[in-house]
Amino acid sequence: MSRNQRAEAQHRWEEMRGDVKRQLAQQHLVDGRLDDAEQALEQAVTLSPDDPQSYLLTAKLRLEEGRLAEAREAITLATSMAGDDAEIAYFAGIIAERYGDLQTAMGHYSTATMLAPNVAAYVLAQAETLVALGKPAEALAIVQPRWRDFDGDAPTHMLTARLSQMLGLRGPAAEQCREALRWGDDDVMRRAEAGRILVWAEAYPEAIAVLRPLVEGYSAGPRTARALRDDDAPNGIQASIFCALAKAYIATGRFREARECLGPLLDDRREQGAVAGCLLARAALHMGDPDGAADAIAVTHRKGPVTPQTLLLAAYADLRRGRHDGAMDAANAALKLDPGLIGAHCLIGQAAVALGRPDQAREAYEDALALDPDSRVVRALIEKLGHEVMPENDVNRRVRPNAKARLEQIQSASLEGEKAP
């Protein structure tokens, strides 16, 4: 053999050994043996310094170790060697995203998708970055035409469901949840998210079928309280799952089951505790138990901030209990926080009627009518006062100007932190 032939043979031999070492490093990394992966990778780079895959693997290892700057150096070197490699472009996007550079990440993900259009992970990364950039419609435009190409890929269906929810598309969101569950119902976190989206989409029976098994294993004893207080609760069972199931129960008239489901959340001091308190109050009111509703709201107020919604429920519970002054006070407090609550104006009117103050009641109803001139409920309440329902033109002429002026006073007083007139 000539000297050149021997050199070429030696080079090929070292490349082969480098490839073996790189594959060994890859296996060590997959198995979590980072030190062994480091050692094998060093040998791979020494034997085959021109192999971009070794630098890609180095970037993956540095990411696993949390050494982000070194990961960026390695992926930059890999990209300079093989700019037409889809996986290298994809990991360049991941590293750019870790740095918070979403625009650069988007460019890398787009390149990866262009080079390998049938890899679901690349398409998902591109769509999720668009969502992070505040462009959910563009993300859906990318994913929606492709989901049949990835039929059987549950994450793709779940992303499409999530995007549909962002854009207010209930039917498509529910359909994609069904597809995701059909292909991947063994993933607890996916089932939990699908259940929540199904509740939002008003597919309540399906939501119950998905969420109930998740909750049943955590529905008794201190184990539930521990799971709900833990952000990394076992199997992802969190307070939001209980609340979503309770919403579905209430929507389908299963109020007793809703109350039973919400019981464990009374010990939860996070935001979901307030949500649970409101749901518990609603279930109690539907069951004709205004005292139970008042108790639920009282517990919620002791453990968390007072909100317009909790005050509104407190007002309704007091009205049902015959505590009309309390109902009026709670409704006025709710309006101070949110002057646009039509229900609060209506509750003030009903409480005023019960207290024998028809003028005050009519004034409250006019305020409500200013917020929604087409409300049949408000017109019916005005009619209940003993006045004939006026034609719309008369309402526009006789009721709305005065009511609008009062609404402006209420809003102005709320902004200034003063008591509404």
C-alpha positions as a LaTeX table, in Angstrom:
\begin{tabular}{lrrr}
\hline
Residue & $x$ (\AA) & $y$ (\AA) & $z$ (\AA) \\
\hline
Met1 & 0.00 & 0.00 & 0.00 \\
Ser2 & 1.14 & 3.52 & $-0.71$ \\
Arg3 & 1.60 & 6.02 & 2.10 \\
Asn4 & $-1.65$ & 7.82 & 1.09 \\
Gln5 & $-3.60$ & 4.57 & 1.00 \\
Arg6 & $-2.33$ & 3.62 & 4.46 \\
Ala7 & $-3.29$ & 7.10 & 5.78 \\
Glu8 & $-6.78$ & 6.83 & 4.26 \\
Ala9 & $-7.26$ & 3.38 & 5.74 \\
Gln10 & $-6.11$ & 4.60 & 9.15 \\
His11 & $-8.50$ & 7.55 & 8.89 \\
Arg12 & $-11.44$ & 5.28 & 8.02 \\
Trp13 & $-10.53$ & 2.98 & 10.91 \\
Glu14 & $-10.46$ & 5.88 & 13.36 \\
Glu15 & $-13.79$ & 7.18 & 12.04 \\
Met16 & $-15.30$ & 3.74 & 12.58 \\
Arg17 & $-13.92$ & 3.57 & 16.12 \\
Gly18 & $-15.15$ & 7.12 & 16.74 \\
Asp19 & $-18.62$ & 6.17 & 15.55 \\
Val20 & $-18.66$ & 3.17 & 17.91 \\
Lys21 & $-17.54$ & 5.38 & 20.82 \\
Arg22 & $-20.21$ & 7.95 & 19.95 \\
Gln23 & $-22.92$ & 5.29 & 19.92 \\
Leu24 & $-21.65$ & 4.04 & 23.27 \\
Ala25 & $-21.77$ & 7.58 & 24.65 \\
Gln26 & $-25.33$ & 7.93 & 23.33 \\
Gln27 & $-26.40$ & 4.80 & 25.19 \\
His28 & $-24.72$ & 5.97 & 28.40 \\
Leu29 & $-26.56$ & 9.30 & 28.09 \\
Val30 & $-29.92$ & 7.58 & 27.55 \\
Asp31 & $-29.32$ & 5.43 & 30.62 \\
Gly32 & $-28.30$ & 8.45 & 32.72 \\
Arg33 & $-24.65$ & 7.47 & 33.13 \\
Leu34 & $-23.30$ & 10.95 & 32.49 \\
Asp35 & $-19.70$ & 10.32 & 33.58 \\
Asp36 & $-19.42$ & 7.28 & 31.32 \\
Ala37 & $-21.02$ & 9.26 & 28.48 \\
Glu38 & $-18.47$ & 12.05 & 28.99 \\
Gln39 & $-15.55$ & 9.63 & 28.80 \\
Ala40 & $-16.80$ & 7.83 & 25.69 \\
Leu41 & $-17.63$ & 11.11 & 23.99 \\
Glu42 & $-14.14$ & 12.51 & 24.56 \\
Gln43 & $-12.72$ & 9.43 & 22.85 \\
Ala44 & $-15.21$ & 9.82 & 19.98 \\
Val45 & $-14.23$ & 13.45 & 19.37 \\
Thr46 & $-10.51$ & 12.56 & 19.53 \\
Leu47 & $-10.89$ & 9.74 & 17.02 \\
Ser48 & $-13.30$ & 11.60 & 14.71 \\
Pro49 & $-12.97$ & 15.37 & 15.22 \\
Asp50 & $-14.89$ & 16.18 & 12.02 \\
Asp51 & $-18.06$ & 14.30 & 12.93 \\
Pro52 & $-20.92$ & 16.80 & 13.60 \\
Gln53 & $-22.93$ & 14.10 & 15.37 \\
Ser54 & $-20.32$ & 13.98 & 18.14 \\
Tyr55 & $-20.78$ & 17.71 & 18.75 \\
Leu56 & $-24.58$ & 17.28 & 18.66 \\
Leu57 & $-24.24$ & 14.61 & 21.35 \\
Thr58 & $-21.94$ & 16.92 & 23.30 \\
Ala59 & $-24.66$ & 19.59 & 23.20 \\
Lys60 & $-27.21$ & 17.07 & 24.51 \\
Leu61 & $-24.88$ & 16.03 & 27.32 \\
Arg62 & $-24.18$ & 19.65 & 28.30 \\
Leu63 & $-27.90$ & 20.37 & 28.36 \\
Glu64 & $-28.41$ & 17.40 & 30.66 \\
Glu65 & $-25.68$ & 18.73 & 32.92 \\
Gly66 & $-27.13$ & 22.24 & 32.90 \\
Arg67 & $-24.05$ & 23.72 & 31.19 \\
Leu68 & $-25.98$ & 25.86 & 28.74 \\
Ala69 & $-23.11$ & 28.00 & 27.42 \\
Glu70 & $-21.07$ & 24.92 & 26.53 \\
Ala71 & $-24.13$ & 23.35 & 24.92 \\
Arg72 & $-24.49$ & 26.41 & 22.71 \\
Glu73 & $-20.81$ & 26.25 & 21.72 \\
Ala74 & $-21.15$ & 22.58 & 20.77 \\
Ile75 & $-24.36$ & 23.02 & 18.75 \\
Thr76 & $-22.88$ & 26.04 & 16.96 \\
Leu77 & $-19.91$ & 23.89 & 15.91 \\
Ala78 & $-22.22$ & 21.06 & 14.82 \\
Thr79 & $-24.33$ & 23.51 & 12.76 \\
Ser80 & $-21.22$ & 24.89 & 11.02 \\
Met81 & $-20.31$ & 21.34 & 9.99 \\
Ala82 & $-23.78$ & 20.17 & 8.94 \\
Gly83 & $-26.23$ & 22.99 & 8.37 \\
Asp84 & $-28.61$ & 20.65 & 6.55 \\
Asp85 & $-29.12$ & 18.23 & 9.46 \\
Ala86 & $-32.68$ & 18.41 & 10.84 \\
Glu87 & $-31.83$ & 17.07 & 14.31 \\
Ile88 & $-28.97$ & 19.53 & 14.73 \\
Ala89 & $-31.30$ & 22.39 & 13.72 \\
Tyr90 & $-33.90$ & 21.11 & 16.20 \\
Phe91 & $-31.47$ & 21.06 & 19.13 \\
Ala92 & $-30.15$ & 24.47 & 18.12 \\
Gly93 & $-33.74$ & 25.63 & 18.53 \\
Ile94 & $-34.02$ & 24.01 & 21.97 \\
Ile95 & $-30.85$ & 25.76 & 23.14 \\
Ala96 & $-31.96$ & 29.13 & 21.73 \\
Glu97 & $-35.29$ & 28.67 & 23.53 \\
Arg98 & $-33.47$ & 27.96 & 26.79 \\
Tyr99 & $-31.75$ & 31.32 & 26.34 \\
Gly100 & $-35.16$ & 32.96 & 25.83 \\
Asp101 & $-34.43$ & 33.83 & 22.20 \\
Leu102 & $-37.74$ & 32.68 & 20.73 \\
Gln103 & $-37.26$ & 34.26 & 17.32 \\
Thr104 & $-33.95$ & 32.43 & 16.78 \\
Ala105 & $-35.49$ & 29.22 & 18.11 \\
Met106 & $-38.36$ & 29.64 & 15.66 \\
Gly107 & $-35.87$ & 29.91 & 12.79 \\
His108 & $-34.11$ & 26.69 & 13.82 \\
Tyr109 & $-37.39$ & 24.80 & 14.29 \\
Ser110 & $-38.61$ & 25.98 & 10.88 \\
Thr111 & $-35.38$ & 24.69 & 9.33 \\
Ala112 & $-35.78$ & 21.33 & 11.07 \\
Thr113 & $-39.38$ & 21.04 & 9.84 \\
Met114 & $-38.36$ & 21.96 & 6.30 \\
Leu115 & $-35.59$ & 19.34 & 6.31 \\
Ala116 & $-37.73$ & 16.62 & 7.93 \\
Pro117 & $-41.42$ & 17.55 & 7.49 \\
Asn118 & $-42.74$ & 14.23 & 8.76 \\
Val119 & $-41.14$ & 14.33 & 12.21 \\
Ala120 & $-43.91$ & 15.28 & 14.64 \\
Ala121 & $-41.55$ & 16.64 & 17.30 \\
Tyr122 & $-40.21$ & 19.28 & 14.92 \\
Val123 & $-43.67$ & 20.42 & 13.85 \\
Leu124 & $-44.80$ & 20.57 & 17.49 \\
Ala125 & $-41.77$ & 22.60 & 18.51 \\
Gln126 & $-42.44$ & 25.09 & 15.73 \\
Ala127 & $-46.11$ & 25.43 & 16.72 \\
Glu128 & $-45.39$ & 25.72 & 20.44 \\
Thr129 & $-42.87$ & 28.49 & 19.79 \\
Leu130 & $-45.49$ & 30.38 & 17.80 \\
Val131 & $-47.80$ & 30.07 & 20.80 \\
Ala132 & $-45.06$ & 31.46 & 23.06 \\
Leu133 & $-44.71$ & 34.36 & 20.60 \\
Gly134 & $-48.44$ & 35.07 & 20.97 \\
Lys135 & $-49.46$ & 33.67 & 17.58 \\
Pro136 & $-51.82$ & 30.73 & 18.32 \\
Ala137 & $-53.72$ & 31.14 & 15.04 \\
Glu138 & $-50.50$ & 30.71 & 13.05 \\
Ala139 & $-49.61$ & 27.71 & 15.19 \\
Leu140 & $-52.97$ & 26.10 & 14.48 \\
Ala141 & $-52.54$ & 26.80 & 10.77 \\
Ile142 & $-49.33$ & 24.76 & 10.90 \\
Val143 & $-50.62$ & 21.86 & 12.97 \\
Gln144 & $-54.23$ & 21.47 & 11.84 \\
Pro145 & $-53.52$ & 20.42 & 8.22 \\
Arg146 & $-50.92$ & 17.95 & 9.45 \\
Trp147 & $-52.62$ & 16.10 & 12.29 \\
Arg148 & $-53.81$ & 13.32 & 10.00 \\
Asp149 & $-50.18$ & 12.86 & 8.92 \\
Phe150 & $-49.39$ & 12.15 & 12.56 \\
Asp151 & $-52.52$ & 10.12 & 13.31 \\
Gly152 & $-51.74$ & 8.09 & 16.38 \\
Asp153 & $-49.41$ & 10.75 & 17.82 \\
Ala154 & $-51.22$ & 11.85 & 20.99 \\
Pro155 & $-49.05$ & 14.96 & 21.67 \\
Thr156 & $-49.95$ & 16.37 & 18.25 \\
His157 & $-53.67$ & 15.92 & 18.95 \\
Met158 & $-53.31$ & 17.49 & 22.40 \\
Leu159 & $-51.48$ & 20.51 & 21.00 \\
Thr160 & $-54.22$ & 20.95 & 18.40 \\
Ala161 & $-56.82$ & 20.73 & 21.18 \\
Arg162 & $-54.93$ & 23.31 & 23.23 \\
Leu163 & $-54.68$ & 25.70 & 20.28 \\
Ser164 & $-58.37$ & 25.25 & 19.49 \\
Gln165 & $-59.18$ & 26.16 & 23.08 \\
Met166 & $-57.03$ & 29.32 & 22.85 \\
Leu167 & $-59.01$ & 30.35 & 19.78 \\
Gly168 & $-62.40$ & 29.53 & 21.32 \\
Leu169 & $-63.13$ & 26.55 & 19.05 \\
Arg170 & $-65.04$ & 24.17 & 21.31 \\
Gly171 & $-65.98$ & 21.50 & 18.78 \\
Pro172 & $-62.47$ & 21.03 & 17.33 \\
Ala173 & $-60.95$ & 21.12 & 20.81 \\
Ala174 & $-63.21$ & 18.30 & 21.99 \\
Glu175 & $-62.57$ & 16.27 & 18.83 \\
Gln176 & $-58.80$ & 16.51 & 19.24 \\
Cys177 & $-59.05$ & 15.51 & 22.91 \\
Arg178 & $-60.93$ & 12.38 & 21.88 \\
Glu179 & $-58.22$ & 11.54 & 19.33 \\
Ala180 & $-55.45$ & 12.15 & 21.88 \\
Leu181 & $-57.13$ & 9.86 & 24.40 \\
Arg182 & $-57.75$ & 7.21 & 21.76 \\
Trp183 & $-54.03$ & 7.00 & 21.03 \\
Gly184 & $-52.55$ & 7.76 & 24.44 \\
Asp185 & $-54.96$ & 7.35 & 27.36 \\
Asp186 & $-52.29$ & 5.76 & 29.57 \\
Asp187 & $-50.62$ & 9.14 & 30.21 \\
Val188 & $-52.17$ & 10.59 & 33.38 \\
Met189 & $-51.10$ & 14.17 & 32.68 \\
Arg190 & $-52.53$ & 13.99 & 29.17 \\
Arg191 & $-55.82$ & 12.59 & 30.49 \\
Ala192 & $-55.99$ & 15.38 & 33.07 \\
Glu193 & $-55.44$ & 18.10 & 30.46 \\
Ala194 & $-57.88$ & 16.48 & 28.05 \\
Gly195 & $-60.49$ & 16.31 & 30.80 \\
Arg196 & $-60.09$ & 20.00 & 31.63 \\
Ile197 & $-60.40$ & 20.96 & 27.95 \\
Leu198 & $-63.50$ & 18.77 & 27.57 \\
Val199 & $-65.09$ & 20.62 & 30.48 \\
Trp200 & $-64.28$ & 23.92 & 28.79 \\
Ala201 & $-65.75$ & 22.56 & 25.54 \\
Glu202 & $-68.94$ & 21.67 & 27.45 \\
Ala203 & $-68.55$ & 17.98 & 26.62 \\
Tyr204 & $-69.46$ & 17.22 & 30.21 \\
Pro205 & $-70.31$ & 13.47 & 30.11 \\
Glu206 & $-67.02$ & 12.73 & 28.34 \\
Ala207 & $-65.13$ & 14.93 & 30.78 \\
Ile208 & $-66.63$ & 13.06 & 33.72 \\
Ala209 & $-65.65$ & 9.72 & 32.19 \\
Val210 & $-62.05$ & 10.96 & 31.83 \\
Leu211 & $-61.63$ & 12.80 & 35.13 \\
Arg212 & $-63.58$ & 10.65 & 37.56 \\
Pro213 & $-61.09$ & 7.73 & 37.56 \\
Leu214 & $-58.27$ & 10.20 & 38.23 \\
Val215 & $-60.03$ & 11.62 & 41.28 \\
Glu216 & $-61.46$ & 8.43 & 42.75 \\
Gly217 & $-58.07$ & 7.18 & 43.94 \\
Tyr218 & $-57.48$ & 10.43 & 45.83 \\
Ser219 & $-60.91$ & 11.04 & 47.27 \\
Ala220 & $-60.43$ & 10.06 & 50.90 \\
Gly221 & $-58.21$ & 10.70 & 53.87 \\
Pro222 & $-55.03$ & 12.69 & 54.39 \\
Arg223 & $-53.49$ & 11.26 & 51.24 \\
Thr224 & $-55.70$ & 13.60 & 49.22 \\
Ala225 & $-54.67$ & 16.66 & 51.19 \\
Arg226 & $-51.00$ & 15.83 & 50.70 \\
Ala227 & $-51.46$ & 15.33 & 46.97 \\
Leu228 & $-53.34$ & 18.60 & 46.55 \\
Arg229 & $-50.74$ & 20.62 & 48.44 \\
Asp230 & $-47.87$ & 19.16 & 46.41 \\
Asp231 & $-47.14$ & 20.86 & 43.09 \\
Asp232 & $-45.64$ & 17.54 & 41.96 \\
Ala233 & $-48.58$ & 15.51 & 43.20 \\
Pro234 & $-48.51$ & 11.78 & 42.38 \\
Asn235 & $-49.72$ & 11.13 & 38.85 \\
Gly236 & $-50.35$ & 14.83 & 38.37 \\
Ile237 & $-53.53$ & 14.82 & 40.44 \\
Gln238 & $-53.96$ & 18.44 & 41.47 \\
Ala239 & $-56.71$ & 20.67 & 42.76 \\
Ser240 & $-57.62$ & 21.83 & 39.25 \\
Ile241 & $-58.69$ & 18.27 & 38.36 \\
Phe242 & $-61.16$ & 18.14 & 41.25 \\
Cys243 & $-62.53$ & 21.55 & 40.27 \\
Ala244 & $-62.92$ & 20.56 & 36.63 \\
Leu245 & $-64.80$ & 17.40 & 37.59 \\
Ala246 & $-67.03$ & 19.38 & 39.94 \\
Lys247 & $-67.87$ & 21.84 & 37.14 \\
Ala248 & $-68.90$ & 18.93 & 34.93 \\
Tyr249 & $-71.04$ & 17.47 & 37.72 \\
Ile250 & $-72.78$ & 20.81 & 38.32 \\
Ala251 & $-73.39$ & 21.31 & 34.60 \\
Thr252 & $-75.08$ & 17.89 & 34.41 \\
Gly253 & $-77.18$ & 18.38 & 37.56 \\
Arg254 & $-75.16$ & 16.00 & 39.74 \\
Phe255 & $-74.83$ & 18.47 & 42.58 \\
Arg256 & $-74.34$ & 15.98 & 45.40 \\
Glu257 & $-71.43$ & 14.37 & 43.59 \\
Ala258 & $-69.96$ & 17.82 & 43.00 \\
Arg259 & $-70.04$ & 18.54 & 46.73 \\
Glu260 & $-68.41$ & 15.22 & 47.55 \\
Cys261 & $-65.71$ & 15.83 & 44.95 \\
Leu262 & $-64.92$ & 19.31 & 46.31 \\
Gly263 & $-64.68$ & 18.30 & 49.96 \\
Pro264 & $-60.91$ & 17.61 & 49.96 \\
Leu265 & $-60.18$ & 21.05 & 48.50 \\
Leu266 & $-61.31$ & 22.90 & 51.61 \\
Asp267 & $-57.81$ & 22.37 & 53.03 \\
Asp268 & $-56.15$ & 23.76 & 49.93 \\
Arg269 & $-54.81$ & 27.28 & 50.49 \\
Arg270 & $-53.82$ & 27.99 & 46.94 \\
Glu271 & $-55.86$ & 29.70 & 44.24 \\
Gln272 & $-57.83$ & 26.54 & 43.55 \\
Gly273 & $-59.21$ & 26.80 & 47.09 \\
Ala274 & $-61.16$ & 29.91 & 46.07 \\
Val275 & $-62.36$ & 28.21 & 42.88 \\
Ala276 & $-63.48$ & 25.21 & 44.91 \\
Gly277 & $-65.30$ & 27.43 & 47.41 \\
Cys278 & $-67.28$ & 29.09 & 44.62 \\
Leu279 & $-68.16$ & 25.74 & 43.06 \\
Leu280 & $-69.15$ & 24.31 & 46.42 \\
Ala281 & $-71.42$ & 27.32 & 47.01 \\
Arg282 & $-73.02$ & 26.90 & 43.59 \\
Ala283 & $-73.67$ & 23.21 & 44.22 \\
Ala284 & $-75.20$ & 23.99 & 47.60 \\
Leu285 & $-77.47$ & 26.67 & 46.13 \\
His286 & $-78.67$ & 24.27 & 43.44 \\
Met287 & $-79.50$ & 21.78 & 46.19 \\
Gly288 & $-81.53$ & 24.37 & 48.11 \\
Asp289 & $-78.93$ & 24.76 & 50.85 \\
Pro290 & $-78.15$ & 28.49 & 51.11 \\
Asp291 & $-76.63$ & 28.00 & 54.58 \\
Gly292 & $-74.13$ & 25.53 & 53.12 \\
Ala293 & $-73.35$ & 28.00 & 50.34 \\
Ala294 & $-72.76$ & 30.80 & 52.85 \\
Asp295 & $-70.48$ & 28.56 & 54.90 \\
Ala296 & $-68.43$ & 27.64 & 51.82 \\
Ile297 & $-67.93$ & 31.30 & 50.90 \\
Ala298 & $-67.09$ & 32.22 & 54.49 \\
Val299 & $-64.34$ & 29.56 & 54.55 \\
Thr300 & $-63.07$ & 30.82 & 51.19 \\
His301 & $-62.91$ & 34.40 & 52.47 \\
Arg302 & $-61.01$ & 33.35 & 55.58 \\
Lys303 & $-58.36$ & 31.51 & 53.56 \\
Gly304 & $-57.91$ & 33.77 & 50.55 \\
Pro305 & $-58.69$ & 37.10 & 48.92 \\
Val306 & $-62.23$ & 38.39 & 48.51 \\
Thr307 & $-63.24$ & 38.51 & 44.84 \\
Pro308 & $-66.27$ & 39.89 & 42.98 \\
Gln309 & $-67.40$ & 36.31 & 42.29 \\
Thr310 & $-67.22$ & 35.20 & 45.92 \\
Leu311 & $-69.07$ & 38.34 & 47.04 \\
Leu312 & $-71.75$ & 37.75 & 44.41 \\
Leu313 & $-72.29$ & 34.22 & 45.68 \\
Ala314 & $-72.37$ & 35.47 & 49.26 \\
Ala315 & $-75.04$ & 38.00 & 48.25 \\
Tyr316 & $-77.13$ & 35.34 & 46.55 \\
Ala317 & $-76.84$ & 33.00 & 49.55 \\
Asp318 & $-77.94$ & 35.80 & 51.90 \\
Leu319 & $-80.86$ & 36.64 & 49.63 \\
Arg320 & $-81.98$ & 33.01 & 49.70 \\
Arg321 & $-81.63$ & 32.99 & 53.48 \\
Gly322 & $-83.77$ & 36.10 & 53.86 \\
Arg323 & $-80.85$ & 38.26 & 54.99 \\
His324 & $-81.61$ & 41.07 & 52.61 \\
Asp325 & $-79.41$ & 43.75 & 54.15 \\
Gly326 & $-76.45$ & 41.35 & 54.04 \\
Ala327 & $-77.24$ & 40.52 & 50.41 \\
Met328 & $-77.27$ & 44.21 & 49.52 \\
Asp329 & $-73.99$ & 44.87 & 51.33 \\
Ala330 & $-72.24$ & 41.95 & 49.62 \\
Ala331 & $-73.56$ & 42.95 & 46.18 \\
Asn332 & $-72.43$ & 46.55 & 46.67 \\
Ala333 & $-68.99$ & 45.32 & 47.73 \\
Ala334 & $-68.82$ & 43.19 & 44.58 \\
Leu335 & $-69.70$ & 46.23 & 42.44 \\
Lys336 & $-66.95$ & 48.23 & 44.07 \\
Leu337 & $-64.48$ & 45.62 & 42.81 \\
Asp338 & $-66.18$ & 45.15 & 39.43 \\
Pro339 & $-68.79$ & 47.74 & 38.37 \\
Gly340 & $-69.76$ & 45.64 & 35.36 \\
Leu341 & $-71.49$ & 42.85 & 37.30 \\
Ile342 & $-75.06$ & 42.80 & 36.04 \\
Gly343 & $-75.94$ & 40.11 & 38.58 \\
Ala344 & $-74.89$ & 42.35 & 41.47 \\
His345 & $-77.25$ & 45.11 & 40.34 \\
Cys346 & $-80.06$ & 42.56 & 40.01 \\
Leu347 & $-79.39$ & 41.18 & 43.50 \\
Ile348 & $-79.48$ & 44.69 & 44.96 \\
Gly349 & $-82.82$ & 45.21 & 43.23 \\
Gln350 & $-84.25$ & 41.95 & 44.56 \\
Ala351 & $-83.03$ & 42.72 & 48.08 \\
Ala352 & $-84.54$ & 46.21 & 47.85 \\
Val353 & $-87.89$ & 44.74 & 46.77 \\
Ala354 & $-87.85$ & 42.40 & 49.76 \\
Leu355 & $-87.09$ & 45.37 & 52.03 \\
Gly356 & $-89.98$ & 47.37 & 50.57 \\
Arg357 & $-87.87$ & 49.84 & 48.60 \\
Pro358 & $-89.26$ & 49.73 & 45.04 \\
Asp359 & $-87.57$ & 52.97 & 43.93 \\
Gln360 & $-84.16$ & 51.67 & 44.95 \\
Ala361 & $-84.94$ & 48.39 & 43.21 \\
Arg362 & $-85.88$ & 50.11 & 39.98 \\
Glu363 & $-82.72$ & 52.21 & 40.15 \\
Ala364 & $-80.62$ & 49.03 & 40.47 \\
Tyr365 & $-82.41$ & 47.39 & 37.56 \\
Glu366 & $-81.83$ & 50.46 & 35.40 \\
Asp367 & $-78.12$ & 50.21 & 36.18 \\
Ala368 & $-78.22$ & 46.58 & 35.06 \\
Leu369 & $-80.13$ & 47.52 & 31.91 \\
Ala370 & $-77.47$ & 50.06 & 31.02 \\
Leu371 & $-74.91$ & 47.26 & 31.02 \\
Asp372 & $-77.08$ & 45.00 & 28.86 \\
Pro373 & $-80.02$ & 46.78 & 27.22 \\
Asp374 & $-81.20$ & 43.53 & 25.63 \\
Ser375 & $-81.32$ & 41.49 & 28.85 \\
Arg376 & $-84.64$ & 39.66 & 29.14 \\
Val377 & $-83.88$ & 38.86 & 32.77 \\
Val378 & $-83.54$ & 42.52 & 33.73 \\
Arg379 & $-86.68$ & 43.46 & 31.82 \\
Ala380 & $-88.57$ & 40.68 & 33.58 \\
Leu381 & $-87.40$ & 42.02 & 36.94 \\
Ile382 & $-88.59$ & 45.51 & 36.00 \\
Glu383 & $-91.92$ & 44.02 & 35.01 \\
Lys384 & $-92.11$ & 42.28 & 38.37 \\
Leu385 & $-92.05$ & 45.66 & 40.04 \\
Gly386 & $-95.47$ & 46.25 & 38.59 \\
His387 & $-94.48$ & 48.37 & 35.61 \\
Glu388 & $-95.34$ & 47.50 & 32.06 \\
Val389 & $-92.31$ & 46.48 & 29.97 \\
Met390 & $-91.67$ & 49.42 & 27.68 \\
Pro391 & $-90.91$ & 49.07 & 23.97 \\
Glu392 & $-87.22$ & 49.19 & 23.21 \\
Asn393 & $-87.40$ & 52.74 & 21.84 \\
Asp394 & $-89.02$ & 53.93 & 25.05 \\
Val395 & $-86.39$ & 52.11 & 27.08 \\
Asn396 & $-83.64$ & 53.76 & 25.09 \\
Arg397 & $-85.23$ & 57.16 & 25.62 \\
Arg398 & $-86.46$ & 56.92 & 29.22 \\
Val399 & $-84.27$ & 54.37 & 31.00 \\
Arg400 & $-80.86$ & 54.16 & 29.44 \\
Pro401 & $-79.67$ & 57.80 & 29.63 \\
Asn402 & $-80.31$ & 57.99 & 33.38 \\
Ala403 & $-78.85$ & 54.53 & 33.93 \\
Lys404 & $-75.76$ & 55.32 & 31.89 \\
Ala405 & $-75.13$ & 58.42 & 33.96 \\
Arg406 & $-75.37$ & 56.36 & 37.15 \\
Leu407 & $-73.09$ & 53.69 & 35.70 \\
Glu408 & $-70.46$ & 56.33 & 34.95 \\
Gln409 & $-70.74$ & 57.50 & 38.57 \\
Ile410 & $-70.30$ & 53.95 & 39.85 \\
Gln411 & $-67.29$ & 53.28 & 37.63 \\
Ser412 & $-65.68$ & 56.58 & 38.54 \\
Ala413 & $-66.22$ & 55.99 & 42.26 \\
Ser414 & $-64.78$ & 52.48 & 41.95 \\
Leu415 & $-61.65$ & 53.76 & 40.24 \\
Glu416 & $-61.17$ & 56.38 & 42.94 \\
Gly417 & $-61.68$ & 53.84 & 45.71 \\
Glu418 & $-64.79$ & 55.60 & 47.00 \\
Lys419 & $-68.16$ & 54.14 & 47.91 \\
Ala420 & $-70.41$ & 53.90 & 44.87 \\
Pro421 & $-73.52$ & 56.14 & 44.95 \\
\hline
\end{tabular}
